[in-house]
Amino acid sequence: MVRQVLAAVATDDKVVDRVVDAARGNSPEVARLPAAENRRHIAFLLAEGIAHLERGGAADDGDFSAALALGADRAAQGVSMAGLLRGVHAGRTELIRASVELARSLGVDDGTILDFMIDLDHYVGAVERHIIDGYHTAEMQLARTARDLNTQVLRRLLVSGEFPDAAELSRAGLRSDGRYHCVVSTVTDPSHARAVEQRLTPSGVYGLVEGRLAGLSTSLPSWSDDLLVVSPALPLSSMRLTYSLCTQALLVASGRSGVQLLTDLAAETTLAAFPALADTLASSLLGALDHGSAFHHEMVATALCYLDTGGRISATATALHVHANTVRYRLDRLVELTDVDLGESPDASRSHVLTTLHTWWALRTWLGEVTPR
C-alpha cells in the first residue's frame, strides 16, 4: 500500500500543481519567475524524492544535484534567500498535505501514513538543506564576477527603477546618455541563458532579470532561435516602463520564435490587457454564434483572415485554400447572423479604423486567440 501512495504522488500532476501554487502564492519573488520554471524544478525534485524513498534510501543519502541546481538557479535569478525559503517551506507543507490526502483516499491506515510522512519530511528537509547550500555557493561565486555586477545594474534599471550612478553604469558598459533596445526573452534556464547571452553580448549587457534572460543592447539582435521581444532604442530613464511592456508583449507572442519587435506587438499587447472588455465586445457583436458549430468557427476564422489580408477576397481564399465564392458565402452569412461590420458599408458617423479594430478584436477573442493563456 505504501508503494501505491508513492506511485500516486509521483505521477499525480495535480500534486505538482498544488506545490507550485503554494510556493508561488507565498513568495512574491518566486511568483515573478515563469510558472514553467517553478514547475520544472518541483516536478523533478518530487519524482527523484519519491524514487529515493521507494529505494529505501536514508534521508541524507542519494543524489541531491537537482536541489543544488535549484538553489544555484534561484541565486542567479536574483531571488533572495528569504524569498526562496518562503516558497520552499510553503511547497513542503503542501506536499505533505497532498500526500496525506492521497494516502487516505487509498485506504492507508494512520500508522503507516505517519511513518511515511516522517520519512518524506526527513527527505524534504535534506532537499531544503542542499537547496540552501547550492544557493550560498552560487551566491559567493556570482559576487566575485563582473557579470553579476552587470546583472545587478540591469535589475535596478529594469525592475526597481533605482538609477545607478555614472560609475556603475560605466562598469556595466552603459552610458547615462545612451539609447538602448530593451530585450526580454523566454529563456529561463541559467545554463542556456549563458549560451544565448554569449551570442548577444557584443552589442549589449545581459543577465537574468526576474528569471528571464533580459538586457540592453545598442543594436537590434539579428536573429535568435528563442523568442526575443525587442523595444525601439530609448533612453535609460524609460527602461523600467519599457521592460514592463516587453514582458507583457512576451505573453502575447507566446508560441512564436525569433526576434519580435515590441512595436509590431503593440496592438495585441494593448488589447490583451483587457480580457473582460474583449469578452464583452465579442459577446455584443457575436452573441448569436454557437461555439459548438463548426460552420460558425469557419465563418469567424474566414472573417478574421479577410481583415488580416486587407479585405481582399482572393487573398483570403488563397490563405484558407478555399474557393472565393466560399469566402463570400461565409462572410455574407456572418453579417446576416451578427452585428459585425467588415467595412463594406462604413458608417460615416464612426471611424472606419476603430470599427475594423473592434471587429478584429471580437473575432480573435471569440476564437480564443487574444487573451494569453
Tab-separated table of C-alpha atoms in Angstrom:
chain	number	residue	atom	x	y	z
A	1	MET	CA	0.000	0.000	0.000
A	2	VAL	CA	2.871	2.401	0.718
A	3	ARG	CA	4.172	1.767	-2.803
A	4	GLN	CA	0.749	2.725	-4.132
A	5	VAL	CA	0.932	6.020	-2.266
A	6	LEU	CA	4.447	6.654	-3.592
A	7	ALA	CA	3.389	5.910	-7.159
A	8	ALA	CA	0.278	8.104	-6.826
A	9	VAL	CA	2.268	11.059	-5.510
A	10	ALA	CA	4.977	10.688	-8.162
A	11	THR	CA	2.564	10.600	-11.109
A	12	ASP	CA	-0.182	12.995	-9.989
A	13	ASP	CA	0.174	16.303	-11.890
A	14	LYS	CA	-2.322	17.876	-9.500
A	15	VAL	CA	0.096	17.366	-6.601
A	16	VAL	CA	2.833	19.153	-8.544
A	17	ASP	CA	0.403	21.958	-9.384
A	18	ARG	CA	-0.567	22.326	-5.715
A	19	VAL	CA	3.064	22.512	-4.604
A	20	VAL	CA	3.874	25.044	-7.360
A	21	ASP	CA	0.837	27.180	-6.491
A	22	ALA	CA	1.724	27.113	-2.778
A	23	ALA	CA	5.318	28.182	-3.437
A	24	ARG	CA	4.268	30.980	-5.783
A	25	GLY	CA	1.398	32.079	-3.561
A	26	ASN	CA	3.619	32.501	-0.518
A	27	SER	CA	6.646	34.090	-2.166
A	28	PRO	CA	6.210	37.120	-4.475
A	29	GLU	CA	9.807	36.704	-5.643
A	30	VAL	CA	9.193	33.117	-6.698
A	31	ALA	CA	5.894	34.141	-8.312
A	32	ARG	CA	7.735	36.622	-10.546
A	33	LEU	CA	9.507	33.691	-12.187
A	34	PRO	CA	7.704	31.934	-15.048
A	35	ALA	CA	5.410	29.199	-13.680
A	36	ALA	CA	7.019	26.677	-16.035
A	37	GLU	CA	10.389	27.368	-14.398
A	38	ASN	CA	8.952	26.623	-10.937
A	39	ARG	CA	7.184	23.522	-12.185
A	40	ARG	CA	10.283	22.151	-13.916
A	41	HIS	CA	12.295	22.056	-10.697
A	42	ILE	CA	9.492	20.900	-8.400
A	43	ALA	CA	8.359	18.071	-10.674
A	44	PHE	CA	11.912	16.761	-10.967
A	45	LEU	CA	12.631	17.018	-7.239
A	46	LEU	CA	9.356	15.308	-6.402
A	47	ALA	CA	9.951	12.439	-8.818
A	48	GLU	CA	13.508	11.981	-7.558
A	49	GLY	CA	12.399	12.108	-3.930
A	50	ILE	CA	9.678	9.517	-4.355
A	51	ALA	CA	12.071	7.233	-6.232
A	52	HIS	CA	14.602	7.687	-3.427
A	53	LEU	CA	12.060	6.696	-0.760
A	54	GLU	CA	10.924	3.728	-2.814
A	55	ARG	CA	14.515	2.507	-2.877
A	56	GLY	CA	14.581	2.750	0.896
A	57	GLY	CA	17.439	5.234	0.982
A	58	ALA	CA	18.305	7.228	4.092
A	59	ALA	CA	17.236	10.883	4.175
A	60	ASP	CA	20.738	12.280	3.607
A	61	ASP	CA	21.842	9.646	1.101
A	62	GLY	CA	21.430	9.883	-2.631
A	63	ASP	CA	21.942	12.373	-5.410
A	64	PHE	CA	20.922	15.919	-4.476
A	65	SER	CA	22.348	17.584	-7.573
A	66	ALA	CA	18.866	18.773	-8.600
A	67	ALA	CA	18.395	20.517	-5.244
A	68	LEU	CA	21.831	22.127	-5.503
A	69	ALA	CA	20.982	23.276	-9.032
A	70	LEU	CA	17.669	24.753	-7.849
A	71	GLY	CA	19.439	26.813	-5.190
A	72	ALA	CA	22.094	27.946	-7.663
A	73	ASP	CA	19.484	28.908	-10.259
A	74	ARG	CA	17.485	30.989	-7.784
A	75	ALA	CA	20.661	32.831	-6.713
A	76	ALA	CA	21.495	33.525	-10.367
A	77	GLN	CA	17.913	34.687	-10.978
A	78	GLY	CA	18.125	37.239	-8.175
A	79	VAL	CA	15.670	35.607	-5.754
A	80	SER	CA	16.612	36.453	-2.158
A	81	MET	CA	17.261	33.702	0.360
A	82	ALA	CA	14.195	34.792	2.356
A	83	GLY	CA	12.033	34.672	-0.761
A	84	LEU	CA	13.399	31.269	-1.719
A	85	LEU	CA	12.771	29.789	1.721
A	86	ARG	CA	9.228	31.143	1.865
A	87	GLY	CA	8.496	29.279	-1.344
A	88	VAL	CA	10.280	26.103	-0.235
A	89	HIS	CA	8.516	25.974	3.136
A	90	ALA	CA	5.094	26.561	1.590
A	91	GLY	CA	5.727	23.879	-1.013
A	92	ARG	CA	6.924	21.454	1.637
A	93	THR	CA	3.757	21.922	3.698
A	94	GLU	CA	1.504	21.489	0.669
A	95	LEU	CA	3.355	18.354	-0.445
A	96	ILE	CA	2.826	16.697	2.923
A	97	ARG	CA	-0.841	17.741	2.988
A	98	ALA	CA	-1.451	16.378	-0.516
A	99	SER	CA	0.364	13.123	0.269
A	100	VAL	CA	-1.766	12.526	3.368
A	101	GLU	CA	-4.932	13.125	1.353
A	102	LEU	CA	-3.813	10.667	-1.324
A	103	ALA	CA	-2.883	8.027	1.244
A	104	ARG	CA	-6.248	8.285	2.980
A	105	SER	CA	-8.099	8.073	-0.342
A	106	LEU	CA	-6.269	4.782	-0.949
A	107	GLY	CA	-7.315	3.440	2.445
A	108	VAL	CA	-3.887	3.516	4.106
A	109	ASP	CA	-4.072	3.286	7.901
A	110	ASP	CA	-2.949	6.246	10.024
A	111	GLY	CA	0.067	4.408	11.460
A	112	THR	CA	1.502	3.704	8.015
A	113	ILE	CA	0.740	7.246	6.903
A	114	LEU	CA	2.618	8.628	9.907
A	115	ASP	CA	5.696	6.506	9.154
A	116	PHE	CA	5.570	7.559	5.507
A	117	MET	CA	5.204	11.244	6.407
A	118	ILE	CA	8.162	11.114	8.776
A	119	ASP	CA	10.356	9.603	6.051
A	120	LEU	CA	9.075	12.096	3.498
A	121	ASP	CA	9.633	15.053	5.826
A	122	HIS	CA	13.193	13.919	6.553
A	123	TYR	CA	13.918	13.663	2.845
A	124	VAL	CA	12.362	17.042	2.041
A	125	GLY	CA	14.404	18.545	4.864
A	126	ALA	CA	17.569	17.173	3.273
A	127	VAL	CA	16.477	18.637	-0.077
A	128	GLU	CA	15.969	22.011	1.579
A	129	ARG	CA	19.466	21.942	3.094
A	130	HIS	CA	21.003	21.200	-0.299
A	131	ILE	CA	18.975	23.978	-1.942
A	132	ILE	CA	20.428	26.395	0.622
A	133	ASP	CA	23.939	25.051	0.043
A	134	GLY	CA	23.543	25.458	-3.712
A	135	TYR	CA	22.265	28.997	-3.234
A	136	HIS	CA	25.142	30.049	-0.963
A	137	THR	CA	27.774	28.501	-3.241
A	138	ALA	CA	26.391	30.239	-6.311
A	139	GLU	CA	25.961	33.495	-4.415
A	140	MET	CA	29.634	33.543	-3.453
A	141	GLN	CA	30.702	32.706	-6.987
A	142	LEU	CA	28.454	35.343	-8.518
A	143	ALA	CA	29.628	38.024	-6.091
A	144	ARG	CA	33.123	37.681	-7.500
A	145	THR	CA	32.188	38.192	-11.121
A	146	ALA	CA	31.758	41.308	-13.216
A	147	ARG	CA	28.835	39.545	-14.874
A	148	ASP	CA	26.871	39.588	-11.637
A	149	LEU	CA	27.593	43.290	-11.161
A	150	ASN	CA	26.185	43.898	-14.627
A	151	THR	CA	23.108	41.853	-13.768
A	152	GLN	CA	22.537	43.868	-10.603
A	153	VAL	CA	22.665	47.087	-12.637
A	154	LEU	CA	20.145	45.639	-15.095
A	155	ARG	CA	17.761	44.612	-12.323
A	156	ARG	CA	17.905	48.085	-10.837
A	157	LEU	CA	17.230	49.764	-14.176
A	158	LEU	CA	14.512	47.373	-15.341
A	159	VAL	CA	12.711	46.374	-12.138
A	160	SER	CA	13.331	48.576	-9.128
A	161	GLY	CA	13.807	51.813	-11.057
A	162	GLU	CA	16.833	52.763	-8.959
A	163	PHE	CA	19.062	54.619	-11.399
A	164	PRO	CA	22.737	53.619	-10.920
A	165	ASP	CA	25.374	56.323	-10.821
A	166	ALA	CA	27.636	57.039	-13.781
A	167	ALA	CA	30.486	54.889	-12.428
A	168	GLU	CA	28.233	51.829	-12.011
A	169	LEU	CA	26.799	52.306	-15.489
A	170	SER	CA	30.280	52.643	-16.949
A	171	ARG	CA	31.455	49.412	-15.289
A	172	ALA	CA	28.469	47.654	-16.856
A	173	GLY	CA	29.319	49.105	-20.268
A	174	LEU	CA	26.400	51.552	-20.320
A	175	ARG	CA	26.232	55.333	-20.749
A	176	SER	CA	23.764	57.510	-18.888
A	177	ASP	CA	23.069	59.483	-22.078
A	178	GLY	CA	22.899	56.403	-24.308
A	179	ARG	CA	19.865	54.916	-26.052
A	180	TYR	CA	19.296	51.182	-25.844
A	181	HIS	CA	16.964	48.481	-27.071
A	182	CYS	CA	15.335	46.621	-24.185
A	183	VAL	CA	15.490	42.879	-24.895
A	184	VAL	CA	13.370	40.326	-23.000
A	185	SER	CA	13.435	36.610	-23.774
A	186	THR	CA	11.646	33.407	-22.816
A	187	VAL	CA	14.954	31.844	-21.751
A	188	THR	CA	14.879	30.861	-18.058
A	189	ASP	CA	17.395	28.041	-17.664
A	190	PRO	CA	20.651	29.667	-16.443
A	191	SER	CA	22.956	27.395	-18.454
A	192	HIS	CA	21.041	28.038	-21.681
A	193	ALA	CA	20.833	31.719	-20.786
A	194	ARG	CA	24.627	31.923	-20.638
A	195	ALA	CA	24.914	30.366	-24.104
A	196	VAL	CA	22.365	32.797	-25.579
A	197	GLU	CA	23.999	35.702	-23.763
A	198	GLN	CA	27.359	34.922	-25.341
A	199	ARG	CA	25.806	35.300	-28.795
A	200	LEU	CA	24.114	38.586	-27.870
A	201	THR	CA	26.701	40.245	-25.585
A	202	PRO	CA	28.923	42.015	-28.190
A	203	SER	CA	26.296	44.715	-28.604
A	204	GLY	CA	24.813	44.839	-25.116
A	205	VAL	CA	24.605	43.873	-21.470
A	206	TYR	CA	22.522	40.846	-20.457
A	207	GLY	CA	21.575	38.915	-17.345
A	208	LEU	CA	18.727	37.048	-15.650
A	209	VAL	CA	16.036	39.507	-14.587
A	210	GLU	CA	13.003	38.091	-12.775
A	211	GLY	CA	14.034	34.654	-14.002
A	212	ARG	CA	14.280	35.523	-17.704
A	213	LEU	CA	17.273	36.490	-19.801
A	214	ALA	CA	16.952	40.221	-20.483
A	215	GLY	CA	19.258	43.014	-21.446
A	216	LEU	CA	20.020	46.370	-23.006
A	217	SER	CA	21.553	46.486	-26.466
A	218	THR	CA	22.902	49.257	-28.666
A	219	SER	CA	21.698	47.412	-31.773
A	220	LEU	CA	18.822	45.128	-32.704
A	221	PRO	CA	19.613	41.424	-32.279
A	222	SER	CA	19.894	39.998	-35.792
A	223	TRP	CA	18.470	36.543	-35.039
A	224	SER	CA	17.570	34.106	-32.283
A	225	ASP	CA	16.235	30.564	-32.026
A	226	ASP	CA	14.437	31.647	-28.858
A	227	LEU	CA	11.676	34.240	-28.607
A	228	LEU	CA	13.030	37.762	-28.006
A	229	VAL	CA	10.841	40.852	-27.653
A	230	VAL	CA	12.843	43.967	-28.516
A	231	SER	CA	11.895	47.613	-27.966
A	232	PRO	CA	12.996	50.648	-30.020
A	233	ALA	CA	16.183	52.361	-28.840
A	234	LEU	CA	15.219	54.523	-25.866
A	235	PRO	CA	16.971	56.417	-23.028
A	236	LEU	CA	17.798	54.529	-19.836
A	237	SER	CA	15.344	56.641	-17.844
A	238	SER	CA	12.433	54.972	-19.654
A	239	MET	CA	13.675	51.394	-19.326
A	240	ARG	CA	11.588	50.353	-16.316
A	241	LEU	CA	8.331	51.067	-18.146
A	242	THR	CA	9.690	49.672	-21.405
A	243	TYR	CA	10.737	46.439	-19.702
A	244	SER	CA	7.239	46.058	-18.263
A	245	LEU	CA	5.740	46.490	-21.742
A	246	CYS	CA	8.159	43.943	-23.193
A	247	THR	CA	7.234	41.327	-20.576
A	248	GLN	CA	3.546	41.859	-21.366
A	249	ALA	CA	4.256	41.542	-25.076
A	250	LEU	CA	6.170	38.343	-24.384
A	251	LEU	CA	2.908	36.720	-23.250
A	252	VAL	CA	1.137	37.796	-26.425
A	253	ALA	CA	3.972	36.445	-28.587
A	254	SER	CA	3.984	33.080	-26.790
A	255	GLY	CA	4.378	30.262	-29.303
A	256	ARG	CA	6.379	32.352	-31.741
A	257	SER	CA	10.152	32.358	-32.077
A	258	GLY	CA	12.915	34.681	-33.147
A	259	VAL	CA	13.132	38.460	-32.770
A	260	GLN	CA	9.735	40.138	-32.302
A	261	LEU	CA	9.561	43.936	-32.251
A	262	LEU	CA	7.610	45.499	-29.397
A	263	THR	CA	6.089	47.989	-31.836
A	264	ASP	CA	4.758	45.143	-34.008
A	265	LEU	CA	3.083	43.643	-30.940
A	266	ALA	CA	1.689	46.949	-29.649
A	267	ALA	CA	-1.952	46.459	-30.638
A	268	GLU	CA	-2.143	42.829	-29.496
A	269	THR	CA	-0.431	43.668	-26.196
A	270	THR	CA	-2.795	46.555	-25.517
A	271	LEU	CA	-5.899	44.531	-26.325
A	272	ALA	CA	-4.750	41.520	-24.312
A	273	ALA	CA	-4.533	43.726	-21.211
A	274	PHE	CA	-8.341	43.975	-21.112
A	275	PRO	CA	-9.738	40.449	-21.433
A	276	ALA	CA	-13.048	41.340	-19.758
A	277	LEU	CA	-13.641	44.128	-22.275
A	278	ALA	CA	-12.724	41.758	-25.093
A	279	ASP	CA	-15.278	39.218	-23.863
A	280	THR	CA	-17.916	41.954	-23.620
A	281	LEU	CA	-17.222	43.121	-27.168
A	282	ALA	CA	-17.248	39.582	-28.566
A	283	SER	CA	-20.494	38.817	-26.768
A	284	SER	CA	-22.073	42.012	-28.072
A	285	LEU	CA	-21.079	41.545	-31.718
A	286	LEU	CA	-21.039	37.750	-31.975
A	287	GLY	CA	-23.506	36.677	-29.308
A	288	ALA	CA	-25.730	34.925	-31.862
A	289	LEU	CA	-22.985	32.457	-32.788
A	290	ASP	CA	-22.653	28.962	-31.352
A	291	HIS	CA	-19.215	27.794	-30.204
A	292	GLY	CA	-20.333	24.243	-30.835
A	293	SER	CA	-20.950	24.884	-34.532
A	294	ALA	CA	-18.089	24.033	-36.878
A	295	PHE	CA	-19.589	26.308	-39.550
A	296	HIS	CA	-19.699	29.254	-37.165
A	297	HIS	CA	-15.995	28.709	-36.426
A	298	GLU	CA	-15.331	28.661	-40.179
A	299	MET	CA	-17.227	31.932	-40.615
A	300	VAL	CA	-15.309	33.697	-37.853
A	301	ALA	CA	-11.932	32.343	-38.980
A	302	THR	CA	-12.699	33.427	-42.554
A	303	ALA	CA	-13.712	36.944	-41.473
A	304	LEU	CA	-10.576	37.262	-39.366
A	305	CYS	CA	-8.413	36.164	-42.292
A	306	TYR	CA	-10.326	38.597	-44.516
A	307	LEU	CA	-9.427	41.512	-42.244
A	308	ASP	CA	-5.832	40.304	-41.832
A	309	THR	CA	-5.376	40.229	-45.626
A	310	GLY	CA	-6.663	43.770	-46.078
A	311	GLY	CA	-10.244	42.882	-47.019
A	312	ARG	CA	-9.243	41.011	-50.186
A	313	ILE	CA	-11.442	38.063	-51.167
A	314	SER	CA	-8.829	36.406	-53.416
A	315	ALA	CA	-6.072	36.637	-50.796
A	316	THR	CA	-8.405	35.214	-48.150
A	317	ALA	CA	-9.374	32.313	-50.421
A	318	THR	CA	-5.717	31.565	-51.149
A	319	ALA	CA	-4.766	31.668	-47.483
A	320	LEU	CA	-7.604	29.339	-46.478
A	321	HIS	CA	-7.313	27.071	-49.546
A	322	VAL	CA	-10.968	27.521	-50.455
A	323	HIS	CA	-12.845	28.995	-53.429
A	324	ALA	CA	-13.540	32.741	-53.482
A	325	ASN	CA	-17.274	32.028	-53.590
A	326	THR	CA	-16.925	30.068	-50.327
A	327	VAL	CA	-15.300	33.105	-48.720
A	328	ARG	CA	-18.110	35.379	-49.926
A	329	TYR	CA	-20.781	32.985	-48.663
A	330	ARG	CA	-19.228	32.693	-45.202
A	331	LEU	CA	-18.808	36.465	-44.871
A	332	ASP	CA	-22.371	37.115	-46.029
A	333	ARG	CA	-23.759	34.607	-43.533
A	334	LEU	CA	-21.684	36.115	-40.711
A	335	VAL	CA	-23.016	39.599	-41.470
A	336	GLU	CA	-26.568	38.229	-41.563
A	337	LEU	CA	-26.246	36.454	-38.199
A	338	THR	CA	-24.244	39.037	-36.229
A	339	ASP	CA	-23.589	42.754	-35.770
A	340	VAL	CA	-20.072	42.675	-37.202
A	341	ASP	CA	-19.014	45.368	-39.679
A	342	LEU	CA	-16.500	44.089	-42.226
A	343	GLY	CA	-16.046	47.555	-43.715
A	344	GLU	CA	-18.013	47.124	-46.907
A	345	SER	CA	-20.621	49.712	-45.882
A	346	PRO	CA	-18.802	52.047	-43.482
A	347	ASP	CA	-20.919	54.306	-41.304
A	348	ALA	CA	-19.796	57.887	-41.893
A	349	SER	CA	-20.566	58.725	-38.273
A	350	ARG	CA	-17.950	56.263	-36.985
A	351	SER	CA	-14.232	55.840	-37.543
A	352	HIS	CA	-13.674	53.060	-40.074
A	353	VAL	CA	-10.348	52.216	-38.456
A	354	LEU	CA	-11.848	51.857	-34.981
A	355	THR	CA	-14.802	49.859	-36.286
A	356	THR	CA	-12.437	47.450	-38.035
A	357	LEU	CA	-10.325	47.180	-34.897
A	358	HIS	CA	-13.365	46.367	-32.772
A	359	THR	CA	-14.480	43.715	-35.271
A	360	TRP	CA	-10.998	42.181	-35.470
A	361	TRP	CA	-10.697	42.118	-31.678
A	362	ALA	CA	-14.119	40.496	-31.273
A	363	LEU	CA	-13.326	37.832	-33.878
A	364	ARG	CA	-9.959	36.998	-32.311
A	365	THR	CA	-11.494	36.853	-28.847
A	366	TRP	CA	-14.340	34.599	-29.988
A	367	LEU	CA	-11.774	32.163	-31.365
A	368	GLY	CA	-9.794	32.392	-28.113
A	369	GLU	CA	-6.628	33.785	-29.690
A	370	VAL	CA	-6.096	37.138	-27.974
A	371	THR	CA	-6.152	36.501	-24.235
A	372	PRO	CA	-2.777	34.931	-23.164
A	373	ARG	CA	-3.114	31.553	-21.544
